[in-house]
Amino acid sequence: MRWRFRRHKLAIVGSIVVIFFYTVVLFADFLAYAPPTESEAQRSLLAPQGIHWVDHGRIDPYVYGFTGRRDPLTLKRVYTLDPTKKISLRIFAHGFPYRLFGLIPTDRHLIGVVGARTEDTLFVLGTDEQGRDLWSRLMYATRTSLIIGLAGVTIALFLGVLLGGISGFYGGGVDTAIQRVIEILRSIPTIPLWLGLAAALPNDWTIGQVYFAITLIISLIGWTELARVVRGRFLSLREEEFVMAAELAGSSQVRIILSHMVPSFLSHIIAATTLALPAMIVSETSLSFLGLGLRPPAVSWGVLLQQAQNVQALAISPWLLIPAIPVITVILAFNFTGDGLRDAADPYGH
Amino acid sequence: MLAYLSRRVVLALLTVGAISVLSFVIIRLPPGDYISSYIASVSMSGGFVSEQEVQVLRREYGLDKPVYVQYLRWMGMVVQGRFGVSLEYRRPVSEVIGDRLWLTMVVAIAAVVLTWALALPIGIYSAVRQYSLGDYIATFVGFIGLAVPSFMLALVLMYLGFKYFNANIGGLFSGEFDLAPWSLAKVWDLAKHLPLPTLILALAGTAQLIRIMRANLLDELSKPYVVTARARGLSERRVILKYPVRVALNPFASTIGYLLPYVVSGSIIVSLVLGLPTVGPLLLRALVAQDMFLAGTIVLLLGVLTVVGTFLSDLMLLWIDPRIRLEGTR
Amino acid sequence: MPSIAQSWLLSEDGKSATIYLRKGHKWSDGAPFTADDFVFWYEDIYLNTDIQPVPNPDFMVNGKSGVLRKINDTTVRFEFPEPNYLFLDILAGSTAMGGGMAQQGYEDRTMGAYRPAHYIKQFHPKYVGKDEADRKAKAAGFPSWVAYIKNRWDWRLNPDLPMLTPWKTATPINTPTWVLERNPYFYEVDTAGNQLPYLDRIVMTLAENLEVLNLRAIAGEYDLQERHTAMPKIPVFLENRDKVGYNLALDPALNGCDAVLQTNQAYDGDPEIVAWLHTADFRRALSMGIDRDQLNETFWLGLGTPGSVAPNESLPYSPGPEWRNKWATLDLAQANGLLDKVGLSKKDADGYRLRTDGKGRLRLEIATAAGSFINHTQISEMVKEQWKKIGIQGDVKEFERSLHFTRMRSNEQQIAVWANDGSEVLYLFPRHALPVDPVEAFLGKPIADWYASKGTAGKAPKDPELLRALDLFRSANGKKTEERYKIAQEIWKILVDQVYSIGTVGQSPAVMGVRVMSRKLGNMASRQINAQHCRTPGSSQPSTYYFKG
């Protein structure tokens, strides 16, 4: 299986990218160098800063200081660089305090500056309307969105395997009932379903609770596809000789399922899960676009993209669209990984 | 066969019934009702609604009754072929949906056709040349549509169209044709507006179809008859196109049922961004304003479409490929 | 209303207002417009409890109803049991009595003081019998004659409805394109005697989406657009105006603030929060913890006026320029001092102030509505960041618009954000400044219930100063204009000094004040009044707009 997976080169690249992104999830605070909500009008809509790498003939990255004002004629924010003010960059610099993995208190960040507050001087990807650093927000958004995806898939996986398994293993009336439910759920357009469920959330919930509920809503719709896959595998495995043999040998049903059937289609489940994850991520961004998903002050990919979803962002501050790049990358990566896994699990199969 | 068909019809009807209940529940799920959103909009425009007037309005619209009574009343109308009056538009629901339904169909069908036109060749190519550079490139291109959030793609393309091509902005008609009766010129105007939404919608569904096509074809290509045909010295082109592609197309038919409603549902966001006069934005507005008859009718309509689509595609499968066992007779 | 009257007269005792109509004034179908159209509205609509279940406060004084009387064919008189000097303002403003059919003749509205009797009678049971009226309604697909008659006088839906306005509906608003056509009998002519309006048709297209609308405006597809063209887009409009050929005008509004943080003075949830919301120095500290220049620069492009909730100084209601900045400038030292003094001196490790009941950090909920003209949520987020410096934790929560109102009606909000537009004309539209109108009372719905019911329902305000403001407001009833102005100034002084509502930035073009107009159009004002009671574009005489050669 591993050998077959290796043949799918896109899948290999994809899985490396996925691993990379989940590393970002783990180290989001470390990679960010400014608190994601720190705003300042005097640096609103600042374009990404150019980093100068070489100073006096040796590698010593630095950025220039700047001053900003609003142009009275165009009413745009304009910034002028101050060539006399060079601000050197350092790695593993001190910055705002946080807890690494939520446990270890520290103030080290991947990058920082010398002789000033990093929050006031460094804007690798520019700033948004409120003058918040886009790079740092992107790090936190990556964490939120990928965790939502993972959590959603876990719930969907649980529901899918459970109901799909029951459906496929017992067959008959139970199967028909579950298949009807799936058909009904799939016949209802997803948007009203989201809209209805999201709007029904109690309004005194905290962001954390809403966060969890959104995950749940997304997975409520996502499980049907997984259930279908699992059921299909169960149906075909039920006829296999080794299951029959085990049954005749008097193994309990649970034992049969766990020790004989599950391992034989585990790879399929992994593949199906990998393919379900990007759908969850897309759902999260779409929900935020509709104003139903996570809302600011939470920071997620959906929230960042929604803020870029207007004419002025395209015309004046196109860098606000940068968050689309990681979204696209990770969705592609998951898809290719999933395809590779599926090819490997069952090269010709459904 | 007949027994199977009647069984399917009964099941389909039951499903539609369940969808109608569920859609009504979903619509009534958020707190408040149409009147509360009406009050909000009147307040926004500086108006005044007294508590007594609110009660009168609730009675007038039947919103003072329990939800199940509202549902039964609505169903009573639907069975008679009436869908009620839209609370927000103050016109019969059928009129409000009217033209939008056909325009939605036009957009959806155009998108489906384009999806197929993109997915089939890519799918065949990447199955035949599995793991070649071409496979990777084709797959990559096919998947871009899946990965780029459609709302973003829509806005960016619309903006670029304005900035560099002086293209029409959003909608399906130019201003002068909005009101005009149907004519050749109006159809042409529609055709000029179609490519953008079609492309965006089609790109979103392409990846899924590439995947199915590729898997099906790979499956067929390993069958003995293909090996035999190759051994007989038939041209590669003939070997592939004559039978395997055809057989691989069969499962495709089963996706038709879901494809149309999927595109309609998926088109909501794109239609919203591009300002298309389709049912999508209408549904969204109706849901937000809690215009329950309008929203209910649209959701029901889409649900019925799916059920009918699934039913039709099952029949089609049965007809194309008699090997498929009759699920219901088991 | 002032435009359809030739003249008017308020009696010396303020108990009656007489309106003189023009002889020969005609509806758009050529039928004469007379006092009978007022009488029809009064007797058959306003007094019909099926249509109008309760009297409207705009037609009352001190809770007592007025009456409408026909004097002769061109004269009507509104009479009140007590002096009602405000009534002329009501007739002139954007109110239930004064809005006319343009404002009161759509959706389920019933007011507006007149209706085309000759047309509407055919749907009214008094004239055709209840069975016939119901039959007509059923035939048209409406549940009852009441629903149908409301539909028939909905000028935006019914092209057959006779109108007095310069244009009337030709294709209804509930279709993708709303078309208005000239009213051939419109009463205005220009100085050369030409019939107004100059423009024959107005076509309004439905944009399903605001970005589409703005992009079309940027591309010059509209000849005139002045709503939903938001401030953050101004630079884009400016960038494209010469290329496409339109002008951009900004119409600053007269109200004090586009994003008011309204503290709920009747909140009855968490007792600790209740206590703080009732503490004047606490509210003042919150206000002084806001850096309004930052907000102005970020969200108003620096074009707004920072300050309190007080209205524009040019209005007779204004308490004077010194009240613009009272308790409304950034002063962290004073704010922190006040908070320490009122008993919030203990802080947690992150520098946030602790509750006095030992239950951890003090957290204030700031509720905003999604989809407001200016982004209240983002503004509140920035305020929340600024409040960190005074050790106050704000929790910003965004709600769907109707939910925002539902929460207000069930008295759930602690601090709610809304604009105070309209309340610059305090007596006609007090609801954004004082809790007097149960329909919308972000300062406390129970207080508004109490005020509106004269103490028989709801809850009296605990705060003596707020009580004084409400008493002053009630005392203005029936007072003459000059006295009313003085009282209004006094009320604004209380409101600004007590900071029940925390002002941020206002007197800006944020709400309906960004106007994009084609250079082909003539007679376009470079600045027009933009206020609730003097709405755009009506405030710059659209009947005189024309297309240049």
PDB file of N, CA and C in Angstrom, chain B residues 31 37-38 40-52 56-57 60-61 85 89-91 100 162 169-171 178-179 272-277 281 288, chain C residues 53-54 56-57 107-109 141 146 150 157 171 174-175 177 179 206 208-209 212 215-216 218-219 221 400-403 405 409 418 429 431 437 439-440 532 535:
ATOM      1  N   PRO B  31     -35.145  32.029  16.038  1.00  0.00           N
ATOM      2  CA  PRO B  31     -36.108  32.732  16.882  1.00  0.00           C
ATOM      3  C   PRO B  31     -36.806  33.842  16.102  1.00  0.00           C
ATOM      4  N   SER B  37     -39.061  40.435  11.891  1.00  0.00           N
ATOM      5  CA  SER B  37     -38.125  41.053  10.957  1.00  0.00           C
ATOM      6  C   SER B  37     -38.791  42.245  10.257  1.00  0.00           C
ATOM      7  N   TYR B  38     -40.130  42.197  10.139  1.00  0.00           N
ATOM      8  CA  TYR B  38     -40.843  43.353   9.585  1.00  0.00           C
ATOM      9  C   TYR B  38     -40.698  44.559  10.520  1.00  0.00           C
ATOM     10  N   ALA B  40     -38.330  45.106  12.591  1.00  0.00           N
ATOM     11  CA  ALA B  40     -36.957  45.607  12.491  1.00  0.00           C
ATOM     12  C   ALA B  40     -36.802  46.493  11.268  1.00  0.00           C
ATOM     13  N   SER B  41     -37.396  46.088  10.154  1.00  0.00           N
ATOM     14  CA  SER B  41     -37.175  46.893   8.950  1.00  0.00           C
ATOM     15  C   SER B  41     -37.970  48.190   9.010  1.00  0.00           C
ATOM     16  N   VAL B  42     -39.161  48.155   9.626  1.00  0.00           N
ATOM     17  CA  VAL B  42     -39.909  49.403   9.775  1.00  0.00           C
ATOM     18  C   VAL B  42     -39.159  50.352  10.708  1.00  0.00           C
ATOM     19  N   SER B  43     -38.633  49.800  11.808  1.00  0.00           N
ATOM     20  CA  SER B  43     -37.885  50.640  12.749  1.00  0.00           C
ATOM     21  C   SER B  43     -36.678  51.255  12.071  1.00  0.00           C
ATOM     22  N   MET B  44     -36.018  50.455  11.230  1.00  0.00           N
ATOM     23  CA  MET B  44     -34.836  50.958  10.524  1.00  0.00           C
ATOM     24  C   MET B  44     -35.192  52.176   9.680  1.00  0.00           C
ATOM     25  N   SER B  45     -36.375  52.138   9.063  1.00  0.00           N
ATOM     26  CA  SER B  45     -36.733  53.257   8.199  1.00  0.00           C
ATOM     27  C   SER B  45     -37.526  54.304   8.966  1.00  0.00           C
ATOM     28  N   GLY B  46     -37.471  54.225  10.295  1.00  0.00           N
ATOM     29  CA  GLY B  46     -38.047  55.287  11.103  1.00  0.00           C
ATOM     30  C   GLY B  46     -39.540  55.164  11.322  1.00  0.00           C
ATOM     31  N   GLY B  47     -40.124  54.024  10.990  1.00  0.00           N
ATOM     32  CA  GLY B  47     -41.566  53.877  11.125  1.00  0.00           C
ATOM     33  C   GLY B  47     -41.992  53.497  12.529  1.00  0.00           C
ATOM     34  N   PHE B  48     -43.261  53.202  12.662  1.00  0.00           N
ATOM     35  CA  PHE B  48     -43.832  52.924  13.978  1.00  0.00           C
ATOM     36  C   PHE B  48     -44.805  51.769  13.861  1.00  0.00           C
ATOM     37  N   VAL B  49     -44.644  50.766  14.685  1.00  0.00           N
ATOM     38  CA  VAL B  49     -45.623  49.676  14.747  1.00  0.00           C
ATOM     39  C   VAL B  49     -45.988  49.469  16.205  1.00  0.00           C
ATOM     40  N   SER B  50     -47.260  49.567  16.519  1.00  0.00           N
ATOM     41  CA  SER B  50     -47.642  49.402  17.917  1.00  0.00           C
ATOM     42  C   SER B  50     -47.874  47.930  18.224  1.00  0.00           C
ATOM     43  N   GLU B  51     -47.883  47.641  19.521  1.00  0.00           N
ATOM     44  CA  GLU B  51     -48.069  46.257  19.978  1.00  0.00           C
ATOM     45  C   GLU B  51     -49.370  45.671  19.411  1.00  0.00           C
ATOM     46  N   GLN B  52     -50.433  46.474  19.412  1.00  0.00           N
ATOM     47  CA  GLN B  52     -51.728  45.989  18.915  1.00  0.00           C
ATOM     48  C   GLN B  52     -51.644  45.680  17.424  1.00  0.00           C
ATOM     49  N   VAL B  56     -52.422  42.221  15.371  1.00  0.00           N
ATOM     50  CA  VAL B  56     -53.323  42.131  14.219  1.00  0.00           C
ATOM     51  C   VAL B  56     -52.595  41.499  13.027  1.00  0.00           C
ATOM     52  N   LEU B  57     -51.356  41.946  12.812  1.00  0.00           N
ATOM     53  CA  LEU B  57     -50.588  41.410  11.683  1.00  0.00           C
ATOM     54  C   LEU B  57     -50.346  39.920  11.861  1.00  0.00           C
ATOM     55  N   GLU B  60     -53.393  38.204  10.985  1.00  0.00           N
ATOM     56  CA  GLU B  60     -53.641  38.291   9.547  1.00  0.00           C
ATOM     57  C   GLU B  60     -52.826  37.252   8.781  1.00  0.00           C
ATOM     58  N   TYR B  61     -51.594  37.059   9.218  1.00  0.00           N
ATOM     59  CA  TYR B  61     -50.725  36.118   8.505  1.00  0.00           C
ATOM     60  C   TYR B  61     -50.771  34.717   9.102  1.00  0.00           C
ATOM     61  N   VAL B  85     -49.029  33.350  -0.386  1.00  0.00           N
ATOM     62  CA  VAL B  85     -48.553  34.669  -0.788  1.00  0.00           C
ATOM     63  C   VAL B  85     -47.259  34.953  -0.040  1.00  0.00           C
ATOM     64  N   TYR B  89     -42.821  39.975  -0.437  1.00  0.00           N
ATOM     65  CA  TYR B  89     -43.060  40.533  -1.765  1.00  0.00           C
ATOM     66  C   TYR B  89     -44.519  40.876  -2.001  1.00  0.00           C
ATOM     67  N   ARG B  90     -45.384  40.325  -1.156  1.00  0.00           N
ATOM     68  CA  ARG B  90     -46.820  40.568  -1.266  1.00  0.00           C
ATOM     69  C   ARG B  90     -47.343  40.202  -2.644  1.00  0.00           C
ATOM     70  N   ARG B  91     -46.823  39.116  -3.138  1.00  0.00           N
ATOM     71  CA  ARG B  91     -47.342  38.555  -4.383  1.00  0.00           C
ATOM     72  C   ARG B  91     -47.396  37.051  -4.164  1.00  0.00           C
ATOM     73  N   ARG B 100     -37.605  33.336 -12.335  1.00  0.00           N
ATOM     74  CA  ARG B 100     -36.341  32.985 -11.692  1.00  0.00           C
ATOM     75  C   ARG B 100     -36.063  31.500 -11.783  1.00  0.00           C
ATOM     76  N   PHE B 162     -14.718  43.953 -15.092  1.00  0.00           N
ATOM     77  CA  PHE B 162     -15.001  45.390 -15.149  1.00  0.00           C
ATOM     78  C   PHE B 162     -13.742  46.182 -15.469  1.00  0.00           C
ATOM     79  N   ILE B 169     -21.559  43.991 -15.414  1.00  0.00           N
ATOM     80  CA  ILE B 169     -21.326  43.627 -14.027  1.00  0.00           C
ATOM     81  C   ILE B 169     -22.526  42.893 -13.471  1.00  0.00           C
ATOM     82  N   GLY B 170     -22.318  41.624 -13.206  1.00  0.00           N
ATOM     83  CA  GLY B 170     -23.338  40.830 -12.533  1.00  0.00           C
ATOM     84  C   GLY B 170     -24.621  40.702 -13.322  1.00  0.00           C
ATOM     85  N   GLY B 171     -25.581  40.019 -12.736  1.00  0.00           N
ATOM     86  CA  GLY B 171     -26.873  39.866 -13.360  1.00  0.00           C
ATOM     87  C   GLY B 171     -26.845  38.932 -14.553  1.00  0.00           C
ATOM     88  N   ASP B 178     -34.017  43.925 -19.097  1.00  0.00           N
ATOM     89  CA  ASP B 178     -34.634  43.437 -17.877  1.00  0.00           C
ATOM     90  C   ASP B 178     -36.143  43.346 -18.008  1.00  0.00           C
ATOM     91  N   LEU B 179     -36.702  44.365 -18.605  1.00  0.00           N
ATOM     92  CA  LEU B 179     -38.153  44.456 -18.680  1.00  0.00           C
ATOM     93  C   LEU B 179     -38.707  43.933 -19.983  1.00  0.00           C
ATOM     94  N   LEU B 272     -25.513  35.004  -5.508  1.00  0.00           N
ATOM     95  CA  LEU B 272     -25.554  36.132  -4.584  1.00  0.00           C
ATOM     96  C   LEU B 272     -24.456  37.133  -4.920  1.00  0.00           C
ATOM     97  N   VAL B 273     -23.243  36.602  -5.102  1.00  0.00           N
ATOM     98  CA  VAL B 273     -22.111  37.485  -5.386  1.00  0.00           C
ATOM     99  C   VAL B 273     -22.282  38.167  -6.734  1.00  0.00           C
ATOM    100  N   LEU B 274     -22.766  37.414  -7.721  1.00  0.00           N
ATOM    101  CA  LEU B 274     -22.874  37.975  -9.060  1.00  0.00           C
ATOM    102  C   LEU B 274     -24.195  38.704  -9.278  1.00  0.00           C
ATOM    103  N   GLY B 275     -25.076  38.648  -8.264  1.00  0.00           N
ATOM    104  CA  GLY B 275     -26.357  39.332  -8.398  1.00  0.00           C
ATOM    105  C   GLY B 275     -27.214  38.740  -9.494  1.00  0.00           C
ATOM    106  N   LEU B 276     -27.268  37.423  -9.591  1.00  0.00           N
ATOM    107  CA  LEU B 276     -28.081  36.785 -10.618  1.00  0.00           C
ATOM    108  C   LEU B 276     -29.537  36.723 -10.170  1.00  0.00           C
ATOM    109  N   PRO B 277     -30.460  36.951 -11.100  1.00  0.00           N
ATOM    110  CA  PRO B 277     -31.878  36.880 -10.732  1.00  0.00           C
ATOM    111  C   PRO B 277     -32.365  35.439 -10.704  1.00  0.00           C
ATOM    112  N   PRO B 281     -30.526  33.824  -4.456  1.00  0.00           N
ATOM    113  CA  PRO B 281     -30.609  34.998  -3.588  1.00  0.00           C
ATOM    114  C   PRO B 281     -32.004  35.174  -2.999  1.00  0.00           C
ATOM    115  N   VAL B 288     -33.791  34.816   5.606  1.00  0.00           N
ATOM    116  CA  VAL B 288     -33.410  35.839   6.578  1.00  0.00           C
ATOM    117  C   VAL B 288     -34.648  36.613   7.047  1.00  0.00           C
TER     118      VAL B 288
ATOM    119  N   PRO C  53     -56.128  49.241  14.451  1.00  0.00           N
ATOM    120  CA  PRO C  53     -56.684  48.774  15.731  1.00  0.00           C
ATOM    121  C   PRO C  53     -56.588  49.799  16.848  1.00  0.00           C
ATOM    122  N   VAL C  54     -55.531  50.593  16.871  1.00  0.00           N
ATOM    123  CA  VAL C  54     -55.387  51.583  17.942  1.00  0.00           C
ATOM    124  C   VAL C  54     -55.000  52.923  17.333  1.00  0.00           C
ATOM    125  N   ASN C  56     -52.970  56.269  16.544  1.00  0.00           N
ATOM    126  CA  ASN C  56     -51.537  56.457  16.402  1.00  0.00           C
ATOM    127  C   ASN C  56     -51.073  57.659  17.226  1.00  0.00           C
ATOM    128  N   PRO C  57     -49.973  57.523  17.976  1.00  0.00           N
ATOM    129  CA  PRO C  57     -49.520  58.623  18.842  1.00  0.00           C
ATOM    130  C   PRO C  57     -49.267  59.929  18.081  1.00  0.00           C
ATOM    131  N   GLU C 107     -46.237  48.538   2.343  1.00  0.00           N
ATOM    132  CA  GLU C 107     -46.239  47.439   3.297  1.00  0.00           C
ATOM    133  C   GLU C 107     -47.542  47.481   4.090  1.00  0.00           C
ATOM    134  N   ASP C 108     -47.502  47.373   5.394  1.00  0.00           N
ATOM    135  CA  ASP C 108     -48.770  47.324   6.107  1.00  0.00           C
ATOM    136  C   ASP C 108     -49.145  48.659   6.726  1.00  0.00           C
ATOM    137  N   ARG C 109     -48.567  49.732   6.206  1.00  0.00           N
ATOM    138  CA  ARG C 109     -48.820  51.026   6.845  1.00  0.00           C
ATOM    139  C   ARG C 109     -50.175  51.576   6.463  1.00  0.00           C
ATOM    140  N   GLY C 141     -56.359  36.765  -4.638  1.00  0.00           N
ATOM    141  CA  GLY C 141     -55.440  35.889  -3.913  1.00  0.00           C
ATOM    142  C   GLY C 141     -55.064  36.400  -2.529  1.00  0.00           C
ATOM    143  N   VAL C 146     -58.973  43.411   4.235  1.00  0.00           N
ATOM    144  CA  VAL C 146     -58.006  44.320   4.875  1.00  0.00           C
ATOM    145  C   VAL C 146     -56.648  44.185   4.189  1.00  0.00           C
ATOM    146  N   LYS C 150     -54.914  47.204   1.761  1.00  0.00           N
ATOM    147  CA  LYS C 150     -53.555  47.686   2.039  1.00  0.00           C
ATOM    148  C   LYS C 150     -52.670  47.497   0.814  1.00  0.00           C
ATOM    149  N   LEU C 157     -46.453  48.983  -5.169  1.00  0.00           N
ATOM    150  CA  LEU C 157     -46.904  47.729  -5.781  1.00  0.00           C
ATOM    151  C   LEU C 157     -47.985  47.935  -6.834  1.00  0.00           C
ATOM    152  N   THR C 171     -43.978  49.895 -13.105  1.00  0.00           N
ATOM    153  CA  THR C 171     -43.731  48.474 -12.894  1.00  0.00           C
ATOM    154  C   THR C 171     -43.426  48.310 -11.418  1.00  0.00           C
ATOM    155  N   ASN C 174     -41.803  44.828  -6.613  1.00  0.00           N
ATOM    156  CA  ASN C 174     -41.494  43.424  -6.371  1.00  0.00           C
ATOM    157  C   ASN C 174     -41.160  42.667  -7.653  1.00  0.00           C
ATOM    158  N   THR C 175     -40.763  43.398  -8.671  1.00  0.00           N
ATOM    159  CA  THR C 175     -40.230  42.776  -9.880  1.00  0.00           C
ATOM    160  C   THR C 175     -38.770  43.214  -9.966  1.00  0.00           C
ATOM    161  N   THR C 177     -37.147  45.025 -11.877  1.00  0.00           N
ATOM    162  CA  THR C 177     -36.916  46.424 -12.211  1.00  0.00           C
ATOM    163  C   THR C 177     -38.132  47.243 -11.807  1.00  0.00           C
ATOM    164  N   VAL C 179     -40.018  50.596 -12.081  1.00  0.00           N
ATOM    165  CA  VAL C 179     -40.041  51.738 -12.984  1.00  0.00           C
ATOM    166  C   VAL C 179     -41.074  52.749 -12.495  1.00  0.00           C
ATOM    167  N   LEU C 206     -32.886  46.076  -9.487  1.00  0.00           N
ATOM    168  CA  LEU C 206     -32.606  45.331  -8.263  1.00  0.00           C
ATOM    169  C   LEU C 206     -31.222  44.711  -8.393  1.00  0.00           C
ATOM    170  N   GLU C 208     -28.899  42.171  -6.551  1.00  0.00           N
ATOM    171  CA  GLU C 208     -29.117  41.176  -5.505  1.00  0.00           C
ATOM    172  C   GLU C 208     -28.061  41.298  -4.420  1.00  0.00           C
ATOM    173  N   ASN C 209     -27.071  42.123  -4.663  1.00  0.00           N
ATOM    174  CA  ASN C 209     -25.909  42.098  -3.791  1.00  0.00           C
ATOM    175  C   ASN C 209     -25.282  43.481  -3.757  1.00  0.00           C
ATOM    176  N   VAL C 212     -22.254  44.121  -6.050  1.00  0.00           N
ATOM    177  CA  VAL C 212     -22.654  44.295  -7.446  1.00  0.00           C
ATOM    178  C   VAL C 212     -23.153  45.717  -7.633  1.00  0.00           C
ATOM    179  N   LEU C 215     -20.205  48.125  -7.536  1.00  0.00           N
ATOM    180  CA  LEU C 215     -19.369  47.996  -8.719  1.00  0.00           C
ATOM    181  C   LEU C 215     -20.067  48.627  -9.926  1.00  0.00           C
ATOM    182  N   ARG C 216     -21.392  48.436  -9.997  1.00  0.00           N
ATOM    183  CA  ARG C 216     -22.118  49.059 -11.095  1.00  0.00           C
ATOM    184  C   ARG C 216     -22.080  50.573 -10.973  1.00  0.00           C
ATOM    185  N   ILE C 218     -19.706  52.248  -9.553  1.00  0.00           N
ATOM    186  CA  ILE C 218     -18.339  52.637  -9.890  1.00  0.00           C
ATOM    187  C   ILE C 218     -18.170  52.658 -11.409  1.00  0.00           C
ATOM    188  N   ALA C 219     -18.802  51.699 -12.074  1.00  0.00           N
ATOM    189  CA  ALA C 219     -18.682  51.617 -13.528  1.00  0.00           C
ATOM    190  C   ALA C 219     -19.613  52.601 -14.233  1.00  0.00           C
ATOM    191  N   GLU C 221     -22.925  52.699 -14.251  1.00  0.00           N
ATOM    192  CA  GLU C 221     -24.146  52.145 -14.830  1.00  0.00           C
ATOM    193  C   GLU C 221     -25.399  52.830 -14.291  1.00  0.00           C
ATOM    194  N   GLU C 400     -28.005  39.002  14.003  1.00  0.00           N
ATOM    195  CA  GLU C 400     -28.767  39.315  12.801  1.00  0.00           C
ATOM    196  C   GLU C 400     -29.715  40.452  13.182  1.00  0.00           C
ATOM    197  N   ARG C 401     -30.022  41.329  12.216  1.00  0.00           N
ATOM    198  CA  ARG C 401     -30.714  42.567  12.535  1.00  0.00           C
ATOM    199  C   ARG C 401     -32.010  42.381  13.312  1.00  0.00           C
ATOM    200  N   SER C 402     -32.864  41.477  12.850  1.00  0.00           N
ATOM    201  CA  SER C 402     -34.144  41.359  13.543  1.00  0.00           C
ATOM    202  C   SER C 402     -33.945  40.742  14.927  1.00  0.00           C
ATOM    203  N   LEU C 403     -32.897  39.923  15.058  1.00  0.00           N
ATOM    204  CA  LEU C 403     -32.598  39.352  16.373  1.00  0.00           C
ATOM    205  C   LEU C 403     -32.122  40.445  17.332  1.00  0.00           C
ATOM    206  N   PHE C 405     -33.162  43.419  17.395  1.00  0.00           N
ATOM    207  CA  PHE C 405     -34.369  44.087  17.879  1.00  0.00           C
ATOM    208  C   PHE C 405     -35.152  43.207  18.843  1.00  0.00           C
ATOM    209  N   ARG C 409     -36.322  44.055  22.595  1.00  0.00           N
ATOM    210  CA  ARG C 409     -37.711  43.974  23.057  1.00  0.00           C
ATOM    211  C   ARG C 409     -37.844  43.080  24.275  1.00  0.00           C
ATOM    212  N   TRP C 418     -26.103  51.315  17.979  1.00  0.00           N
ATOM    213  CA  TRP C 418     -27.031  51.761  16.945  1.00  0.00           C
ATOM    214  C   TRP C 418     -26.690  53.210  16.616  1.00  0.00           C
ATOM    215  N   PHE C 429     -38.736  62.359  16.600  1.00  0.00           N
ATOM    216  CA  PHE C 429     -38.160  61.024  16.563  1.00  0.00           C
ATOM    217  C   PHE C 429     -37.219  60.829  17.740  1.00  0.00           C
ATOM    218  N   ARG C 431     -36.717  58.317  19.706  1.00  0.00           N
ATOM    219  CA  ARG C 431     -36.403  56.957  20.166  1.00  0.00           C
ATOM    220  C   ARG C 431     -34.916  56.629  20.189  1.00  0.00           C
ATOM    221  N   ASP C 437     -40.152  55.198  23.329  1.00  0.00           N
ATOM    222  CA  ASP C 437     -40.913  54.530  22.288  1.00  0.00           C
ATOM    223  C   ASP C 437     -40.655  53.025  22.364  1.00  0.00           C
ATOM    224  N   VAL C 439     -41.273  50.675  20.568  1.00  0.00           N
ATOM    225  CA  VAL C 439     -40.866  50.026  19.325  1.00  0.00           C
ATOM    226  C   VAL C 439     -39.353  49.875  19.289  1.00  0.00           C
ATOM    227  N   GLU C 440     -38.674  50.888  19.764  1.00  0.00           N
ATOM    228  CA  GLU C 440     -37.227  50.844  19.710  1.00  0.00           C
ATOM    229  C   GLU C 440     -36.685  51.646  20.883  1.00  0.00           C
ATOM    230  N   GLN C 532     -33.266  62.371   8.641  1.00  0.00           N
ATOM    231  CA  GLN C 532     -34.459  61.537   8.600  1.00  0.00           C
ATOM    232  C   GLN C 532     -35.706  62.325   8.221  1.00  0.00           C
ATOM    233  N   ARG C 535     -35.399  63.914   3.806  1.00  0.00           N
ATOM    234  CA  ARG C 535     -34.665  62.798   3.226  1.00  0.00           C
ATOM    235  C   ARG C 535     -34.119  63.090   1.844  1.00  0.00           C
TER     236      ARG C 535
END
